[in-house]
Amino acid sequence: MAIESDDQTRPAPDLEAENRSLRHELEAVRAAHDSIQNNAFAIIDNTPDLIWSVDDQLRLMAFNQAFKEAQHRVVGREPRIGDFILYDVYNPDWLKEWELRYRKALAGEHVEWESTYPDDGGGIRYYRITLNPIRNQSGQISGVCGMNRDISDFRSMEEQLRSENRQRRAAEMRMQQLAYYDNLTGLPLRAKLLQILQEQIDSGERKFSHVSLVDIDRFRDINQSLGYEIGDAFLREAARRIQMNVERHSLVFRIGIGNFLILYGGPHDQVDQCAEHILTGMRTVFSVESVYLYCTVSIGITLINHDIHRPNRLIQNAEIAVRLAHEKGGDQVQHYSD
């Protein structure tokens, strides 16, 4: 019988070295894996978001510190592995709704919604909750991973931005009101008139056929003799009377101290009738601050034709007609003619 020598049974020196090297590499890989896993657990455990997972029976499999603290605060005890996840639902009315969401996640859906909870100070906190399916190595769904994130600060920022936007829009509207509307009478001003005429040019529509300029006769005398307070009150009443006597498709503007302009949008053959109504309405005695005033107006009318492309020219033509009415004694209507 042959007897093997020690040299025959002992591994070759290079094989032993290779085995040692492989063991060292394996240990290094394991250490690195453990380090990565520990770091991941530390990150998850220290995030303020509530993170947890359940199996396909909705039993807790894992959770982080934030979930643990929140559940203790809500239901009065800490969670345990194996707990049925739905026992801690804050509002019992939500039980069926939450279970349905978990079932959707177990069916492979990404589920997301927002909810509210009262905080310790009696306020309301806003949360965004997400549920995602967990798949095993074979691709089958074995559970659900959940995350609950406090979005209250985000909601506060949203509300602050909305509030700032509302304030900005209100400021813009006030600026527009000041730029386009008279603070005394509420009527649109010359800038609004020019804008409307430009819109009519751009659209090609002809909504208005005439420009009528209404000038209060001797208005400066009223201001100088009775004061600006009575003068302002008189202007408000004058603006009201003019508006009452214009055709409903027409627009009234205030373009000067005692000047009103009408974009006439009624039937062409009734522009003079509209002007006569204004004359009659203004002849009625005004009662302002216990002061009785008698007033008349002069009206100049010009046709809107090719001069619509030159809005200021239209106003100038109406002013020429008004001057003619003044020269003839006022309290009358005159038309502009080339």
XYZ file of C-alpha atoms in Angstrom:
338
model
C 0.000 0.000 0.000
C 1.334 3.385 -0.985
C 1.691 6.019 1.702
C 1.212 9.688 0.730
C 3.776 12.079 1.983
C 2.990 15.358 3.752
C 4.152 17.228 0.682
C 1.487 15.513 -1.411
C -1.454 16.437 0.944
C -0.406 20.033 1.649
C -1.952 22.698 -0.757
C 0.407 24.494 -2.965
C 1.676 27.724 -1.430
C 0.177 29.920 -4.224
C -3.285 28.370 -3.762
C -3.275 29.191 -0.050
C -2.374 32.777 -0.814
C -5.163 32.995 -3.364
C -7.681 31.641 -0.853
C -6.588 34.169 1.744
C -6.916 36.950 -0.798
C -10.422 35.830 -1.751
C -11.447 35.684 1.906
C -10.132 39.206 2.461
C -12.021 40.471 -0.600
C -15.217 38.764 0.551
C -14.880 40.276 4.011
C -14.278 43.696 2.470
C -17.376 43.331 0.272
C -19.453 42.255 3.268
C -18.125 45.169 5.322
C -18.895 47.602 2.527
C -22.377 46.117 2.130
C -22.987 46.368 5.866
C -21.722 49.959 5.869
C -23.983 50.930 2.971
C -26.927 49.189 4.600
C -26.247 50.827 7.956
C -25.905 54.240 6.318
C -29.167 53.695 4.443
C -30.912 52.663 7.656
C -29.442 55.708 9.432
C -30.655 58.036 6.680
C -34.146 56.516 6.693
C -34.282 56.518 10.475
C -33.268 60.174 10.715
C -35.517 61.567 7.984
C -38.502 63.568 9.269
C -40.775 61.729 6.819
C -42.738 58.785 8.189
C -41.563 55.647 6.356
C -42.889 52.122 6.820
C -43.556 48.883 5.000
C -46.208 46.179 5.307
C -46.602 42.696 3.886
C -49.457 41.562 1.664
C -51.594 41.062 4.783
C -51.023 44.686 5.792
C -48.848 43.698 8.758
C -45.984 45.994 9.703
C -42.600 44.742 8.521
C -40.436 47.813 9.185
C -40.679 51.484 10.156
C -38.423 54.412 10.937
C -38.109 56.531 14.065
C -40.442 59.257 12.782
C -43.196 56.682 12.182
C -42.634 55.259 15.650
C -42.910 58.668 17.330
C -45.930 59.731 15.293
C -47.855 56.569 16.035
C -47.102 56.866 19.729
C -48.387 60.443 19.628
C -51.555 59.537 17.705
C -52.657 56.209 19.209
C -50.821 56.293 22.522
C -48.398 53.396 22.024
C -45.423 52.499 19.901
C -45.879 50.270 16.846
C -44.659 46.674 16.793
C -43.542 44.473 13.943
C -46.536 42.398 12.898
C -49.139 45.015 13.869
C -52.053 45.432 11.483
C -51.261 48.783 9.859
C -54.824 50.116 9.838
C -55.331 50.008 13.593
C -53.612 53.406 13.873
C -55.812 55.265 11.379
C -56.503 58.585 13.095
C -60.089 58.929 11.911
C -62.184 55.704 11.973
C -64.222 57.026 9.041
C -61.082 56.750 6.902
C -60.567 53.021 7.570
C -62.237 51.684 4.409
C -60.675 54.424 2.297
C -57.164 53.662 3.559
C -57.630 49.919 3.138
C -58.760 50.474 -0.455
C -55.612 52.494 -1.113
C -53.399 49.750 0.296
C -55.206 47.219 -1.893
C -54.537 49.377 -4.935
C -50.835 49.495 -4.074
C -50.823 45.706 -3.632
C -52.344 45.511 -7.112
C -49.340 47.412 -8.483
C -50.548 51.034 -8.454
C -48.722 54.114 -7.214
C -51.146 55.734 -4.754
C -50.830 59.323 -3.562
C -53.144 61.673 -1.675
C -53.127 64.527 0.819
C -54.589 64.584 4.294
C -54.768 66.794 7.372
C -54.178 66.189 11.072
C -54.534 68.502 14.063
C -51.259 69.556 15.624
C -50.452 70.002 19.299
C -51.188 73.717 19.140
C -54.723 73.259 17.856
C -53.809 74.066 14.266
C -53.900 71.909 11.171
C -50.942 70.159 9.534
C -50.975 69.042 5.898
C -49.479 65.751 4.766
C -48.823 64.036 1.437
C -48.994 60.244 1.682
C -47.665 57.837 -0.945
C -47.947 54.062 -1.203
C -45.831 52.003 -3.601
C -45.758 48.245 -4.192
C -42.745 46.219 -2.991
C -41.602 43.500 -5.383
C -39.474 40.482 -4.516
C -36.656 39.064 -6.637
C -39.113 37.217 -8.851
C -41.036 40.437 -9.528
C -44.077 39.494 -7.476
C -45.638 42.070 -5.151
C -44.937 41.102 -1.567
C -45.964 44.237 0.283
C -46.280 48.012 0.304
C -43.871 50.799 1.208
C -45.468 53.958 2.582
C -44.234 57.493 3.156
C -45.998 60.359 4.930
C -44.460 63.809 4.374
C -45.405 66.985 6.237
C -46.080 69.620 3.555
C -47.502 72.266 5.888
C -44.621 74.692 5.295
C -45.016 74.213 1.552
C -48.736 74.894 1.848
C -48.002 78.017 3.902
C -45.630 79.229 1.196
C -48.278 78.498 -1.436
C -50.861 80.474 0.511
C -48.390 83.318 1.016
C -47.685 83.390 -2.723
C -51.417 83.348 -3.479
C -51.926 86.195 -1.023
C -49.087 88.181 -2.581
C -50.514 87.514 -6.051
C -53.939 88.706 -4.907
C -52.402 91.841 -3.440
C -50.397 92.458 -6.610
C -53.465 91.995 -8.805
C -55.429 94.334 -6.539
C -52.628 96.914 -6.778
C -52.552 96.530 -10.562
C -56.316 96.993 -10.698
C -56.026 100.108 -8.527
C -53.295 101.439 -10.801
C -55.441 100.683 -13.829
C -58.419 102.309 -12.142
C -56.392 105.447 -11.494
C -54.996 105.461 -15.037
C -58.241 104.764 -16.870
C -61.078 105.975 -14.618
C -61.974 109.275 -13.021
C -61.916 109.124 -9.240
C -64.630 111.783 -8.945
C -67.296 110.539 -11.367
C -66.185 106.945 -11.928
C -66.216 107.556 -15.680
C -63.426 106.319 -17.963
C -60.779 108.876 -18.889
C -59.100 109.915 -22.139
C -56.558 107.048 -21.896
C -59.425 104.531 -21.850
C -61.089 106.330 -24.758
C -57.940 106.039 -26.875
C -57.603 102.377 -25.931
C -61.178 101.602 -27.008
C -60.770 103.457 -30.296
C -57.542 101.555 -30.975
C -59.325 98.273 -30.256
C -62.020 99.244 -32.766
C -59.325 100.000 -35.348
C -57.553 96.678 -34.708
C -60.743 94.607 -34.843
C -62.126 96.329 -37.932
C -65.511 96.669 -36.204
C -67.516 99.871 -36.264
C -69.370 99.870 -32.970
C -69.515 103.669 -32.759
C -70.600 106.124 -35.443
C -70.138 109.556 -33.826
C -68.142 111.404 -31.195
C -70.125 113.910 -29.120
C -68.280 116.362 -26.895
C -70.352 117.817 -24.043
C -68.936 120.992 -22.500
C -70.599 122.559 -19.450
C -71.278 126.230 -20.131
C -69.530 128.566 -17.649
C -68.406 125.738 -15.368
C -65.378 127.763 -14.241
C -67.758 130.377 -12.824
C -69.404 127.709 -10.645
C -66.038 126.564 -9.264
C -64.772 130.075 -8.624
C -67.939 131.445 -7.028
C -69.133 128.426 -5.024
C -65.924 126.486 -4.355
C -64.509 123.192 -5.482
C -66.561 121.025 -3.109
C -69.822 122.192 -4.651
C -68.187 122.088 -8.070
C -67.225 118.436 -7.567
C -70.697 117.519 -6.313
C -72.192 119.279 -9.324
C -69.898 117.338 -11.708
C -70.970 114.028 -10.191
C -74.621 114.885 -10.767
C -73.892 116.181 -14.273
C -72.115 112.921 -15.144
C -75.107 110.949 -13.846
C -77.566 112.952 -15.959
C -75.491 112.578 -19.112
C -75.261 108.827 -18.602
C -79.025 108.621 -18.080
C -79.683 110.280 -21.429
C -77.342 108.377 -23.742
C -78.235 105.344 -25.816
C -77.365 102.073 -24.060
C -74.740 101.082 -26.650
C -72.888 104.368 -26.154
C -70.014 105.109 -23.771
C -69.449 108.257 -21.700
C -65.967 109.547 -20.765
C -64.662 112.461 -18.749
C -61.827 114.093 -20.677
C -61.483 117.508 -19.029
C -62.507 119.664 -16.073
C -66.004 120.273 -17.401
C -65.859 118.131 -20.531
C -67.514 114.812 -21.239
C -67.161 112.800 -24.421
C -69.645 110.284 -25.793
C -68.818 107.473 -28.180
C -72.218 107.159 -29.782
C -73.203 103.579 -30.631
C -76.896 103.975 -31.419
C -78.703 104.401 -34.742
C -76.968 106.968 -36.969
C -80.096 109.035 -37.484
C -80.742 109.394 -33.750
C -77.460 111.010 -32.672
C -79.099 114.463 -32.660
C -82.037 113.132 -30.660
C -79.617 111.766 -28.052
C -77.891 115.166 -27.868
C -81.248 116.930 -27.399
C -82.072 114.589 -24.506
C -78.807 115.614 -22.850
C -79.555 119.319 -23.375
C -83.010 118.890 -21.824
C -81.707 116.844 -18.907
C -79.049 119.401 -18.052
C -81.518 122.324 -18.118
C -83.293 120.949 -15.051
C -82.243 122.838 -11.900
C -79.436 121.180 -9.898
C -79.733 120.986 -6.112
C -76.200 120.629 -4.728
C -75.349 121.006 -1.037
C -78.518 123.111 -0.508
C -77.476 125.310 -3.445
C -79.670 125.523 -6.536
C -77.855 125.771 -9.841
C -79.058 126.355 -13.359
C -76.761 125.008 -16.022
C -76.616 124.420 -19.759
C -74.188 122.583 -22.010
C -72.812 122.957 -25.511
C -72.458 119.815 -27.612
C -70.203 119.283 -30.615
C -70.673 116.204 -32.804
C -68.345 114.743 -35.397
C -68.737 111.684 -37.582
C -66.318 108.789 -37.073
C -64.970 108.042 -40.540
C -61.401 107.738 -41.751
C -60.318 109.888 -38.805
C -60.802 106.910 -36.497
C -57.142 106.145 -37.233
C -56.342 109.518 -35.663
C -58.286 109.541 -32.366
C -56.900 112.904 -31.284
C -58.113 114.389 -34.575
C -61.638 113.155 -33.789
C -61.539 114.928 -30.435
C -60.190 118.103 -32.047
C -63.024 118.069 -34.597
C -65.589 117.728 -31.794
C -63.886 120.611 -29.940
C -64.222 122.802 -33.038
C -67.957 122.051 -33.114
C -68.264 122.829 -29.382
C -66.550 126.192 -29.834
C -69.035 127.004 -32.567
C -71.903 126.131 -30.177
C -70.386 128.415 -27.523
C -69.989 131.237 -30.027
C -73.691 130.959 -30.852
C -74.671 131.319 -27.192
C -74.366 127.768 -25.873
C -77.163 125.401 -24.867
C -77.196 123.880 -28.345
C -75.755 121.232 -30.672
C -73.362 121.845 -33.549
C -71.849 119.401 -36.044
C -68.312 119.480 -37.332
C -67.943 119.804 -41.077
C -64.769 119.906 -43.169
